[in-house]
Short mmCIF file of C-alpha atoms in Angstrom, two decimals:
data_model
loop_
_atom_site.label_atom_id
_atom_site.label_comp_id
_atom_site.label_asym_id
_atom_site.label_seq_id
_atom_site.Cartn_x
_atom_site.Cartn_y
_atom_site.Cartn_z
CA SER A 106 0.00 0.00 0.00
CA LYS A 107 1.11 3.53 -0.61
CA ALA A 108 0.65 6.44 1.81
CA THR A 109 0.76 10.13 1.12
CA LEU A 110 0.99 13.00 3.56
CA LYS A 111 0.20 16.47 2.32
CA LEU A 112 1.11 19.39 4.55
CA PRO A 113 0.21 23.00 3.88
CA LEU A 114 3.10 25.24 2.91
CA ARG A 115 3.55 28.41 4.87
CA PRO A 116 4.68 31.42 2.86
CA LEU A 117 7.93 33.06 3.96
CA ALA A 118 7.61 36.23 5.99
CA LYS A 119 8.76 39.49 4.48
CA GLY A 120 9.74 41.04 7.83
CA ASP A 121 9.16 40.67 11.54
CA GLU A 122 5.88 38.89 12.13
CA THR A 123 5.73 39.90 15.78
CA SER A 124 7.08 42.98 17.44
CA PHE A 125 7.92 43.20 21.11
CA ALA A 126 8.33 46.23 23.33
CA ASP A 127 11.84 47.16 24.37
CA PRO A 128 13.03 45.03 27.30
CA GLU A 129 12.75 46.45 30.79
CA GLY A 130 15.39 46.08 33.44
CA ALA A 131 15.93 47.05 37.02
CA THR A 132 18.13 49.96 37.92
CA PRO A 133 21.70 48.67 38.36
CA TRP A 134 22.77 48.00 41.94
CA ALA A 135 24.58 51.07 43.27
CA THR A 136 27.75 49.91 45.04
CA GLU A 137 31.21 51.10 45.88
CA THR A 138 34.01 48.53 45.58
CA LEU A 139 36.22 48.64 48.65
CA ARG A 140 38.26 45.53 47.82
CA PRO A 141 38.26 44.10 44.28
CA THR A 142 37.67 40.43 43.59
CA ASN A 143 40.64 38.14 43.07
CA SER A 144 41.04 34.41 42.40
CA GLU A 145 44.06 32.16 42.49
CA ARG A 146 44.51 28.48 41.60
CA ARG A 147 47.76 26.65 42.26
CA VAL A 148 48.65 22.97 41.67
CA GLU A 149 51.70 21.54 43.42
CA ARG A 150 53.24 18.09 43.32
CA ASN A 151 55.51 16.84 46.09
CA GLU A 152 58.24 15.06 44.13
CA LYS A 153 59.24 13.00 47.15
CA THR A 154 55.78 11.72 48.19
CA GLY A 155 53.87 12.14 44.91
CA VAL A 156 51.02 13.94 46.68
CA VAL A 157 49.24 16.49 44.47
CA THR A 158 47.78 19.62 46.09
CA LEU A 159 45.28 22.05 44.61
CA ALA A 160 45.18 25.34 46.53
CA ILE A 161 42.32 27.74 45.74
CA THR A 162 41.78 31.25 47.02
CA ASP A 163 38.64 33.11 45.97
CA ASP A 164 38.39 36.62 47.32
CA PHE A 165 34.90 37.80 46.41
CA GLY A 166 35.88 41.33 47.34
CA GLU A 167 34.17 43.81 49.59
CA VAL A 168 31.48 46.27 48.51
CA ARG A 169 29.32 48.94 50.11
CA ASP A 170 25.65 49.22 49.16
CA LEU A 171 25.23 52.94 48.46
CA GLU A 172 21.51 52.88 49.27
CA HIS A 173 21.72 51.64 52.86
CA GLY A 174 25.48 51.53 53.59
CA LEU A 175 25.88 47.81 54.36
CA VAL A 176 29.42 46.62 53.62
CA HIS A 177 29.92 42.93 52.89
CA GLY A 178 32.86 40.81 51.85
CA SER A 179 33.97 37.21 51.73
CA ILE A 180 37.01 35.07 51.06
CA VAL A 181 37.25 31.30 50.71
CA ARG A 182 40.44 29.27 50.88
CA GLU A 183 40.44 25.61 49.84
CA ILE A 184 43.19 22.99 49.90
CA TRP A 185 42.63 19.63 48.22
CA THR A 186 45.22 16.85 48.27
CA ILE A 187 45.46 13.35 46.84
CA HIS A 188 48.06 10.77 45.95
CA PRO A 189 47.33 9.69 42.36
CA ASP A 190 47.77 6.01 43.24
CA ASP A 191 45.60 6.12 46.38
CA PRO A 192 42.05 7.52 46.04
CA LEU A 193 41.51 7.02 49.78
CA SER A 194 44.27 9.56 50.50
CA ALA A 195 42.04 12.44 49.34
CA THR A 196 41.63 15.33 51.77
CA GLY A 197 39.93 18.69 51.64
CA THR A 198 40.13 21.73 53.88
CA THR A 199 38.11 24.92 53.56
CA HIS A 200 38.25 28.23 55.40
CA TRP A 201 35.54 30.84 54.79
CA THR A 202 35.62 34.39 56.07
CA GLN A 203 32.51 36.57 55.77
CA THR A 204 32.22 40.16 56.96
CA LEU A 205 29.33 42.58 57.37
CA SER A 206 29.45 46.13 58.70
CA ARG A 207 27.61 49.41 58.71
CA ASN A 208 28.62 52.60 60.48
CA GLU A 209 29.86 51.68 63.98
CA TRP A 210 29.00 47.95 64.04
CA SER A 211 30.63 44.98 62.34
CA VAL A 212 30.50 41.20 62.43
CA ARG A 213 32.87 38.58 61.07
CA THR A 214 32.35 34.83 60.74
CA GLU A 215 35.04 32.24 60.20
CA THR A 216 34.18 28.66 59.27
CA PHE A 217 36.56 25.76 58.88
CA ALA A 218 35.85 22.31 57.47
CA ASP A 219 38.09 19.27 57.04
CA MET A 220 37.19 16.23 54.94
CA ARG A 221 39.07 12.97 54.92
CA SER A 222 38.38 9.61 53.36
#
């Protein structure tokens, strides 16, 4: 048996078929950068032991909100180690620092975490 499928052909458009209004956006966040962001990645190999270390520092900077004056900043430091021949040797250490301040008050939190297999 033979089957046939006939579909209608749509003529090509000669321009935009639909027009949209210009996009709207919020007013950009008004801030003052007090400490710029900075990131560092470093890989080291101990030639004697063979242990590989990845050291990461992410400084997310510090900014002041110009509307209400809150200053916030954060930095994370991570150290990951492993011996390539021993997956169970993997370790991880993190150290987060977060700061908040406004006028005469300030608060700082420090968190530390260690992971071992």
